[in-house]
Amino acid sequence: MKLTDDQKRLLLKATLEKKPRNRIVYGAPGTGKSQQLEREAKLYFAPQNYERITFHPNYSYSHFIGSYKPVVLYKQLDSDITYYKADRATAITMDKEPTIIYEFVPGPFLKMLVRAQLSIQLGEPENFLLIIEEINRANTAATFGDVFQLLDRNAAHNSEYPIFLTEEVQQYLLSVGVSPEFVQNAIIPHNLFIWSTMNSSDQGVNPLDTAFKRRWSFEYLALNKYEHVVDEWELALSFSQQPIKWNHFREKVNTILKEFVPEDKLLGPFFLSRHELRQNTSIKNKLLLYLREDALRMNPKKLFKYGSFYEIAEKYDAGENVFKIDFK
């Protein structure tokens, strides 16, 4: 029986209810973590109700939550004053004079929190999603700050313990219409989802402590879960007259790699894009370099005929099969 649009919406809503509010999808690079979250975001959330950000080593609390920042205002000029560019020669016409002030500018977390809470206050709660790429590349304890406490969710998916927000955050929330009751006891509401990705090979960058991990649901993405998506992708190698199936190449290489390196060093289906698989420069400078310098840094001759990358690159450019593998 074909479902009506209303039945489909109810089914999607029921399925989303079962998904974790705090979720980290992890696995090896190139396994399709970001693509999986993007598909689910488009399926369960309205296009305007989800946002994607990426953590990095310099990402901080002020980026994530918000902070005071300089903002430009303009005042009307009444006199005929001539302005010049930096060269002091080129005159420009300007009827408004810029003035710098400081005001609180919310970060992505606070903006999504406001939208989720306001929809509840209006009596028509929608679901909102904040996607955090590479969550373990930043110092998570410093980035989340006091919001860390809100990640503990109860059976109703609201924060178990409210927190007392800083004065500037409170003033901002009140200015955009959030209720004083919520401001005094701020939580993450049930309709705000936080989903993240994490490369398991990157855990050494900024390890997640046990207290932080306890507040998340972890979902492992197997190396070849989405390999069927790239079944028709072909790799153009300099030493092969015919393109080689990308999955065939990965299987051969990974069979050797897994004897010496952990899974997070193996080649995932999306390690190279379909476009890059046809580019000789990408194959040499991205694929071969990764296999020599990262995956098999201490054991290059387990896979290659040559030990140094300059030899591998030189012989590859000359059209020689630099691998100890026959890909036919």
mmCIF file of C-alpha atoms in Angstrom:
data_model
loop_
_atom_site.group_PDB
_atom_site.id
_atom_site.type_symbol
_atom_site.label_atom_id
_atom_site.label_comp_id
_atom_site.label_asym_id
_atom_site.label_seq_id
_atom_site.Cartn_x
_atom_site.Cartn_y
_atom_site.Cartn_z
ATOM 1 C CA MET A 1 0.000 0.000 0.000
ATOM 2 C CA LYS A 2 1.359 3.384 -0.988
ATOM 3 C CA LEU A 3 1.826 5.797 1.893
ATOM 4 C CA THR A 4 0.336 9.276 1.790
ATOM 5 C CA ASP A 5 2.535 12.325 2.334
ATOM 6 C CA ASP A 6 1.171 12.710 5.873
ATOM 7 C CA GLN A 7 1.921 9.068 6.639
ATOM 8 C CA LYS A 8 5.470 9.470 5.300
ATOM 9 C CA ARG A 9 6.030 12.517 7.503
ATOM 10 C CA LEU A 10 4.747 10.673 10.564
ATOM 11 C CA LEU A 11 6.978 7.695 9.765
ATOM 12 C CA LEU A 12 10.058 9.910 9.370
ATOM 13 C CA LYS A 13 9.227 11.722 12.593
ATOM 14 C CA ALA A 14 8.876 8.415 14.469
ATOM 15 C CA THR A 15 12.181 7.161 13.035
ATOM 16 C CA LEU A 16 13.983 10.378 13.987
ATOM 17 C CA GLU A 17 12.649 10.128 17.546
ATOM 18 C CA LYS A 18 14.595 6.893 17.952
ATOM 19 C CA LYS A 19 17.892 8.427 16.849
ATOM 20 C CA PRO A 20 20.371 9.766 19.434
ATOM 21 C CA ARG A 21 20.365 13.495 20.135
ATOM 22 C CA ASN A 22 24.126 13.518 20.777
ATOM 23 C CA ARG A 23 25.751 11.292 18.176
ATOM 24 C CA ILE A 24 29.282 10.718 16.879
ATOM 25 C CA VAL A 25 29.819 8.715 13.680
ATOM 26 C CA TYR A 26 33.410 7.485 13.565
ATOM 27 C CA GLY A 27 35.586 5.353 11.321
ATOM 28 C CA ALA A 28 38.496 5.439 8.903
ATOM 29 C CA PRO A 29 39.026 8.378 6.515
ATOM 30 C CA GLY A 30 37.037 8.099 3.286
ATOM 31 C CA THR A 31 34.346 5.747 4.592
ATOM 32 C CA GLY A 32 31.497 8.212 3.946
ATOM 33 C CA LYS A 33 30.733 9.595 7.407
ATOM 34 C CA SER A 34 29.922 13.106 6.212
ATOM 35 C CA GLN A 35 27.842 11.783 3.323
ATOM 36 C CA GLN A 36 25.802 9.601 5.667
ATOM 37 C CA LEU A 37 24.978 12.521 7.965
ATOM 38 C CA GLU A 38 24.167 14.722 4.982
ATOM 39 C CA ARG A 39 21.711 12.147 3.626
ATOM 40 C CA GLU A 40 20.036 11.816 7.010
ATOM 41 C CA ALA A 41 19.933 15.589 7.492
ATOM 42 C CA LYS A 42 18.122 16.020 4.178
ATOM 43 C CA LEU A 43 15.749 13.163 5.008
ATOM 44 C CA TYR A 44 14.713 14.165 8.527
ATOM 45 C CA PHE A 45 15.165 17.945 8.706
ATOM 46 C CA ALA A 46 13.919 20.920 6.728
ATOM 47 C CA PRO A 47 16.748 22.437 4.629
ATOM 48 C CA GLN A 48 16.772 25.616 6.705
ATOM 49 C CA ASN A 49 16.822 23.693 10.001
ATOM 50 C CA TYR A 50 20.324 22.208 9.908
ATOM 51 C CA GLU A 51 23.792 23.672 9.798
ATOM 52 C CA ARG A 52 27.269 22.197 9.378
ATOM 53 C CA ILE A 53 30.436 23.443 11.063
ATOM 54 C CA THR A 54 33.971 22.039 11.257
ATOM 55 C CA PHE A 55 36.139 21.967 14.358
ATOM 56 C CA HIS A 56 39.860 22.713 14.048
ATOM 57 C CA PRO A 57 42.722 23.254 16.525
ATOM 58 C CA ASN A 58 41.996 26.994 16.824
ATOM 59 C CA TYR A 59 38.240 26.591 17.209
ATOM 60 C CA SER A 60 37.142 27.975 20.575
ATOM 61 C CA TYR A 61 34.229 28.687 22.901
ATOM 62 C CA SER A 62 33.829 32.161 21.416
ATOM 63 C CA HIS A 63 33.402 30.628 17.939
ATOM 64 C CA PHE A 64 31.007 27.929 19.084
ATOM 65 C CA ILE A 65 28.851 29.826 21.609
ATOM 66 C CA GLY A 66 29.482 33.472 20.780
ATOM 67 C CA SER A 67 31.352 36.555 21.985
ATOM 68 C CA TYR A 68 31.543 40.322 21.711
ATOM 69 C CA LYS A 69 32.859 41.355 18.315
ATOM 70 C CA PRO A 70 33.343 44.646 16.465
ATOM 71 C CA VAL A 71 30.345 45.575 14.336
ATOM 72 C CA VAL A 72 30.185 48.421 11.816
ATOM 73 C CA LEU A 73 27.337 50.944 12.000
ATOM 74 C CA TYR A 74 26.879 53.919 9.685
ATOM 75 C CA LYS A 75 25.725 57.436 10.464
ATOM 76 C CA GLN A 76 24.383 59.878 7.920
ATOM 77 C CA LEU A 77 26.735 62.721 6.927
ATOM 78 C CA ASP A 78 25.260 66.201 6.657
ATOM 79 C CA SER A 79 28.293 68.023 5.276
ATOM 80 C CA ASP A 80 30.012 67.783 1.915
ATOM 81 C CA ILE A 81 33.211 66.121 3.092
ATOM 82 C CA THR A 82 35.531 64.592 0.494
ATOM 83 C CA TYR A 83 36.964 61.171 1.315
ATOM 84 C CA TYR A 84 39.982 59.575 -0.327
ATOM 85 C CA LYS A 85 41.240 56.024 -0.698
ATOM 86 C CA ALA A 86 44.474 54.874 0.944
ATOM 87 C CA ASP A 87 46.503 56.384 -1.909
ATOM 88 C CA ARG A 88 45.285 59.820 -0.709
ATOM 89 C CA ALA A 89 44.617 60.765 -4.341
ATOM 90 C CA THR A 90 41.493 58.891 -5.415
ATOM 91 C CA ALA A 91 38.372 60.709 -4.231
ATOM 92 C CA ILE A 92 35.320 58.646 -3.315
ATOM 93 C CA THR A 93 31.727 59.608 -2.646
ATOM 94 C CA MET A 94 30.444 58.525 0.747
ATOM 95 C CA ASP A 95 27.311 59.859 2.428
ATOM 96 C CA LYS A 96 27.572 57.607 5.507
ATOM 97 C CA GLU A 97 30.398 57.469 8.012
ATOM 98 C CA PRO A 98 31.320 54.066 9.525
ATOM 99 C CA THR A 99 31.421 53.724 13.300
ATOM 100 C CA ILE A 100 32.765 50.670 15.124
ATOM 101 C CA ILE A 101 30.864 49.335 18.132
ATOM 102 C CA TYR A 102 31.025 46.034 20.016
ATOM 103 C CA GLU A 103 28.028 43.765 20.367
ATOM 104 C CA PHE A 104 27.413 40.119 21.195
ATOM 105 C CA VAL A 105 27.514 37.893 18.114
ATOM 106 C CA PRO A 106 26.141 34.359 18.640
ATOM 107 C CA GLY A 107 27.983 31.264 17.463
ATOM 108 C CA PRO A 108 26.355 28.347 15.580
ATOM 109 C CA PHE A 109 25.393 26.452 18.748
ATOM 110 C CA LEU A 110 23.620 29.422 20.314
ATOM 111 C CA LYS A 111 21.825 30.289 17.079
ATOM 112 C CA MET A 112 20.449 26.757 16.737
ATOM 113 C CA LEU A 113 19.544 26.682 20.425
ATOM 114 C CA VAL A 114 17.532 29.899 20.045
ATOM 115 C CA ARG A 115 15.690 28.608 16.989
ATOM 116 C CA ALA A 116 14.826 25.327 18.710
ATOM 117 C CA GLN A 117 13.586 27.036 21.875
ATOM 118 C CA LEU A 118 11.566 29.703 20.044
ATOM 119 C CA SER A 119 9.783 27.020 18.026
ATOM 120 C CA ILE A 120 8.797 25.361 21.315
ATOM 121 C CA GLN A 121 7.554 28.653 22.738
ATOM 122 C CA LEU A 122 5.398 29.174 19.632
ATOM 123 C CA GLY A 123 3.755 25.806 20.277
ATOM 124 C CA GLU A 124 4.905 24.371 16.947
ATOM 125 C CA PRO A 125 8.227 22.683 17.739
ATOM 126 C CA GLU A 126 10.348 21.782 14.741
ATOM 127 C CA ASN A 127 13.483 19.642 14.833
ATOM 128 C CA PHE A 128 16.882 21.265 14.366
ATOM 129 C CA LEU A 129 20.307 19.759 13.715
ATOM 130 C CA LEU A 130 23.855 21.010 14.239
ATOM 131 C CA ILE A 131 26.449 18.862 12.425
ATOM 132 C CA ILE A 132 30.008 19.086 13.761
ATOM 133 C CA GLU A 133 32.646 17.739 11.391
ATOM 134 C CA GLU A 134 35.931 16.512 12.901
ATOM 135 C CA ILE A 135 34.783 16.986 16.488
ATOM 136 C CA ASN A 136 38.065 15.737 17.948
ATOM 137 C CA ARG A 137 40.261 18.228 16.088
ATOM 138 C CA ALA A 138 39.416 20.967 18.592
ATOM 139 C CA ASN A 139 39.898 20.988 22.345
ATOM 140 C CA THR A 140 36.354 19.863 23.095
ATOM 141 C CA ALA A 141 36.466 20.681 26.822
ATOM 142 C CA ALA A 142 37.458 24.274 26.061
ATOM 143 C CA THR A 143 35.150 24.618 23.058
ATOM 144 C CA PHE A 144 32.005 23.387 24.807
ATOM 145 C CA GLY A 145 32.854 25.062 28.128
ATOM 146 C CA ASP A 146 29.825 25.187 30.442
ATOM 147 C CA VAL A 147 27.631 23.736 27.672
ATOM 148 C CA PHE A 148 29.386 20.432 28.374
ATOM 149 C CA GLN A 149 27.004 19.983 31.332
ATOM 150 C CA LEU A 150 23.977 20.275 29.047
ATOM 151 C CA LEU A 151 24.974 17.244 26.983
ATOM 152 C CA ASP A 152 23.541 14.980 29.680
ATOM 153 C CA ARG A 153 20.027 14.277 28.415
ATOM 154 C CA ASN A 154 17.098 12.741 30.311
ATOM 155 C CA ALA A 155 14.444 10.311 29.055
ATOM 156 C CA ALA A 156 12.579 13.203 27.410
ATOM 157 C CA HIS A 157 15.817 14.173 25.564
ATOM 158 C CA ASN A 158 16.102 17.518 27.374
ATOM 159 C CA SER A 159 19.258 18.412 29.304
ATOM 160 C CA GLU A 160 19.219 16.722 32.705
ATOM 161 C CA TYR A 161 20.882 19.623 34.471
ATOM 162 C CA PRO A 162 20.327 23.295 33.498
ATOM 163 C CA ILE A 163 23.141 25.818 33.723
ATOM 164 C CA PHE A 164 23.379 29.519 34.576
ATOM 165 C CA LEU A 165 24.546 31.286 31.433
ATOM 166 C CA THR A 166 26.936 34.239 31.368
ATOM 167 C CA GLU A 167 25.453 37.725 31.534
ATOM 168 C CA GLU A 168 26.107 38.561 27.876
ATOM 169 C CA VAL A 169 24.508 35.315 26.687
ATOM 170 C CA GLN A 170 21.457 35.922 28.889
ATOM 171 C CA GLN A 171 21.032 39.433 27.508
ATOM 172 C CA TYR A 172 21.289 38.129 23.953
ATOM 173 C CA LEU A 173 18.681 35.413 24.553
ATOM 174 C CA LEU A 174 16.254 37.891 26.076
ATOM 175 C CA SER A 175 16.801 40.307 23.188
ATOM 176 C CA VAL A 176 15.687 37.710 20.620
ATOM 177 C CA GLY A 177 12.545 36.692 22.500
ATOM 178 C CA VAL A 178 13.606 33.659 24.533
ATOM 179 C CA SER A 179 11.525 33.418 27.715
ATOM 180 C CA PRO A 180 13.078 34.607 31.008
ATOM 181 C CA GLU A 181 12.257 31.208 32.556
ATOM 182 C CA PHE A 182 14.420 29.450 29.987
ATOM 183 C CA VAL A 183 17.206 32.018 30.327
ATOM 184 C CA GLN A 184 17.390 31.427 34.079
ATOM 185 C CA ASN A 185 17.530 27.627 33.627
ATOM 186 C CA ALA A 186 19.025 27.032 30.206
ATOM 187 C CA ILE A 187 18.977 23.549 28.698
ATOM 188 C CA ILE A 188 19.366 21.889 25.315
ATOM 189 C CA PRO A 189 15.749 21.169 24.320
ATOM 190 C CA HIS A 190 14.625 17.823 22.965
ATOM 191 C CA ASN A 191 14.237 19.167 19.413
ATOM 192 C CA LEU A 192 17.903 20.108 19.013
ATOM 193 C CA PHE A 193 20.106 17.300 17.677
ATOM 194 C CA ILE A 194 23.918 17.453 17.663
ATOM 195 C CA TRP A 195 25.524 14.970 15.275
ATOM 196 C CA SER A 196 29.266 14.750 14.664
ATOM 197 C CA THR A 197 31.909 12.937 12.656
ATOM 198 C CA MET A 198 35.286 11.742 13.879
ATOM 199 C CA ASN A 199 38.112 9.973 12.076
ATOM 200 C CA SER A 200 39.312 7.228 14.373
ATOM 201 C CA SER A 201 42.865 7.816 13.116
ATOM 202 C CA ASP A 202 42.684 11.399 14.431
ATOM 203 C CA GLN A 203 42.105 10.505 18.077
ATOM 204 C CA GLY A 204 45.708 11.360 18.850
ATOM 205 C CA VAL A 205 45.110 14.978 17.823
ATOM 206 C CA ASN A 206 42.805 15.789 20.751
ATOM 207 C CA PRO A 207 41.664 12.671 22.606
ATOM 208 C CA LEU A 208 38.107 12.810 23.933
ATOM 209 C CA ASP A 209 38.017 12.233 27.663
ATOM 210 C CA THR A 210 35.739 9.604 29.215
ATOM 211 C CA ALA A 211 33.320 12.123 30.739
ATOM 212 C CA PHE A 212 32.782 13.734 27.345
ATOM 213 C CA LYS A 213 32.392 10.443 25.472
ATOM 214 C CA ARG A 214 29.868 9.178 28.025
ATOM 215 C CA ARG A 215 27.439 11.876 26.907
ATOM 216 C CA TRP A 216 27.449 10.752 23.266
ATOM 217 C CA SER A 217 26.176 7.776 21.315
ATOM 218 C CA PHE A 218 28.967 6.388 19.149
ATOM 219 C CA GLU A 219 28.232 4.782 15.794
ATOM 220 C CA TYR A 220 30.973 2.894 13.983
ATOM 221 C CA LEU A 221 30.978 3.138 10.183
ATOM 222 C CA ALA A 222 32.585 0.058 8.668
ATOM 223 C CA LEU A 223 35.307 0.589 6.081
ATOM 224 C CA ASN A 224 33.386 -0.868 3.123
ATOM 225 C CA LYS A 225 29.785 -0.143 4.115
ATOM 226 C CA TYR A 226 29.261 2.144 1.124
ATOM 227 C CA GLU A 227 31.665 0.524 -1.333
ATOM 228 C CA HIS A 228 28.718 -0.313 -3.620
ATOM 229 C CA VAL A 229 28.390 3.420 -4.326
ATOM 230 C CA VAL A 230 31.788 3.395 -6.062
ATOM 231 C CA ASP A 231 31.382 0.077 -7.898
ATOM 232 C CA GLU A 232 31.743 1.768 -11.277
ATOM 233 C CA TRP A 233 34.571 4.109 -10.301
ATOM 234 C CA GLU A 234 37.815 3.463 -12.178
ATOM 235 C CA LEU A 235 41.412 4.366 -11.407
ATOM 236 C CA ALA A 236 43.687 5.539 -14.237
ATOM 237 C CA LEU A 237 47.220 4.406 -13.373
ATOM 238 C CA SER A 238 50.170 5.494 -15.496
ATOM 239 C CA PHE A 239 51.422 1.930 -15.946
ATOM 240 C CA SER A 240 48.087 0.419 -16.992
ATOM 241 C CA GLN A 241 46.666 0.817 -20.480
ATOM 242 C CA GLN A 242 43.194 0.056 -19.160
ATOM 243 C CA PRO A 243 41.514 1.721 -16.151
ATOM 244 C CA ILE A 244 41.357 -0.421 -13.013
ATOM 245 C CA LYS A 245 38.269 -0.731 -10.854
ATOM 246 C CA TRP A 246 38.801 1.405 -7.758
ATOM 247 C CA ASN A 247 37.305 -1.235 -5.461
ATOM 248 C CA HIS A 248 39.589 -3.874 -6.966
ATOM 249 C CA PHE A 249 42.617 -1.661 -6.373
ATOM 250 C CA ARG A 250 41.571 -0.928 -2.772
ATOM 251 C CA GLU A 251 40.993 -4.598 -2.037
ATOM 252 C CA LYS A 252 44.476 -5.552 -3.267
ATOM 253 C CA VAL A 253 46.213 -2.725 -1.400
ATOM 254 C CA ASN A 254 44.198 -3.093 1.806
ATOM 255 C CA THR A 255 44.974 -6.826 1.918
ATOM 256 C CA ILE A 256 48.636 -5.907 2.344
ATOM 257 C CA LEU A 257 48.085 -2.841 4.529
ATOM 258 C CA LYS A 258 45.963 -4.608 7.146
ATOM 259 C CA GLU A 259 48.902 -6.887 7.962
ATOM 260 C CA PHE A 260 50.929 -3.906 9.176
ATOM 261 C CA VAL A 261 48.599 -1.022 10.053
ATOM 262 C CA PRO A 262 45.280 -0.583 11.919
ATOM 263 C CA GLU A 263 42.003 -0.217 10.064
ATOM 264 C CA ASP A 264 42.036 3.571 10.254
ATOM 265 C CA LYS A 265 44.987 3.572 7.828
ATOM 266 C CA LEU A 266 43.231 1.526 5.125
ATOM 267 C CA LEU A 267 41.792 3.046 1.949
ATOM 268 C CA GLY A 268 38.102 3.884 2.266
ATOM 269 C CA PRO A 269 35.786 4.051 -0.784
ATOM 270 C CA PHE A 270 35.816 7.860 -0.840
ATOM 271 C CA PHE A 271 39.510 8.402 -0.108
ATOM 272 C CA LEU A 272 39.735 9.909 -3.589
ATOM 273 C CA SER A 273 36.873 11.542 -5.442
ATOM 274 C CA ARG A 274 35.754 10.114 -8.758
ATOM 275 C CA HIS A 275 37.342 13.079 -10.495
ATOM 276 C CA GLU A 276 40.679 12.586 -8.700
ATOM 277 C CA LEU A 277 40.811 8.916 -9.719
ATOM 278 C CA ARG A 278 41.285 10.075 -13.300
ATOM 279 C CA GLN A 279 44.000 12.626 -12.511
ATOM 280 C CA ASN A 280 47.605 11.469 -12.551
ATOM 281 C CA THR A 281 48.728 14.283 -10.234
ATOM 282 C CA SER A 282 46.140 13.348 -7.598
ATOM 283 C CA ILE A 283 47.088 9.689 -7.769
ATOM 284 C CA LYS A 284 50.770 10.488 -7.301
ATOM 285 C CA ASN A 285 50.619 13.371 -4.846
ATOM 286 C CA LYS A 286 47.691 12.188 -2.763
ATOM 287 C CA LEU A 287 47.329 8.410 -3.050
ATOM 288 C CA LEU A 288 50.949 7.299 -3.459
ATOM 289 C CA LEU A 289 52.221 9.895 -0.994
ATOM 290 C CA TYR A 290 49.678 8.784 1.623
ATOM 291 C CA LEU A 291 50.539 5.104 1.188
ATOM 292 C CA ARG A 292 54.281 5.776 1.456
ATOM 293 C CA GLU A 293 54.458 8.530 4.089
ATOM 294 C CA ASP A 294 51.442 7.791 6.301
ATOM 295 C CA ALA A 295 50.227 4.219 5.944
ATOM 296 C CA LEU A 296 53.565 2.435 5.471
ATOM 297 C CA ARG A 297 56.095 4.978 6.645
ATOM 298 C CA MET A 298 58.216 2.332 8.394
ATOM 299 C CA ASN A 299 57.533 -0.523 5.941
ATOM 300 C CA PRO A 300 57.232 0.975 2.423
ATOM 301 C CA LYS A 301 58.712 -2.062 0.712
ATOM 302 C CA LYS A 302 55.869 -4.236 1.947
ATOM 303 C CA LEU A 303 53.802 -2.583 -0.788
ATOM 304 C CA PHE A 304 56.225 -0.727 -3.074
ATOM 305 C CA LYS A 305 59.262 -1.869 -5.051
ATOM 306 C CA TYR A 306 61.150 1.218 -3.866
ATOM 307 C CA GLY A 307 61.748 2.679 -0.414
ATOM 308 C CA SER A 308 61.845 6.450 -0.991
ATOM 309 C CA PHE A 309 58.979 8.518 -2.301
ATOM 310 C CA TYR A 310 61.108 10.310 -4.875
ATOM 311 C CA GLU A 311 61.945 6.928 -6.460
ATOM 312 C CA ILE A 312 58.305 5.850 -6.354
ATOM 313 C CA ALA A 313 57.157 9.128 -7.966
ATOM 314 C CA GLU A 314 59.934 9.072 -10.569
ATOM 315 C CA LYS A 315 59.290 5.485 -11.647
ATOM 316 C CA TYR A 316 55.519 6.016 -11.613
ATOM 317 C CA ASP A 317 55.862 9.029 -13.930
ATOM 318 C CA ALA A 318 57.960 6.848 -16.237
ATOM 319 C CA GLY A 319 55.042 4.405 -16.527
ATOM 320 C CA GLU A 320 56.412 1.649 -14.291
ATOM 321 C CA ASN A 321 54.267 -0.378 -11.888
ATOM 322 C CA VAL A 322 55.782 0.742 -8.591
ATOM 323 C CA PHE A 323 53.684 -1.727 -6.561
ATOM 324 C CA LYS A 324 54.586 -5.309 -5.698
ATOM 325 C CA ILE A 325 51.092 -6.185 -6.928
ATOM 326 C CA ASP A 326 49.763 -7.271 -10.293
ATOM 327 C CA PHE A 327 46.405 -5.494 -10.628
ATOM 328 C CA LYS A 328 45.277 -7.480 -13.653
#
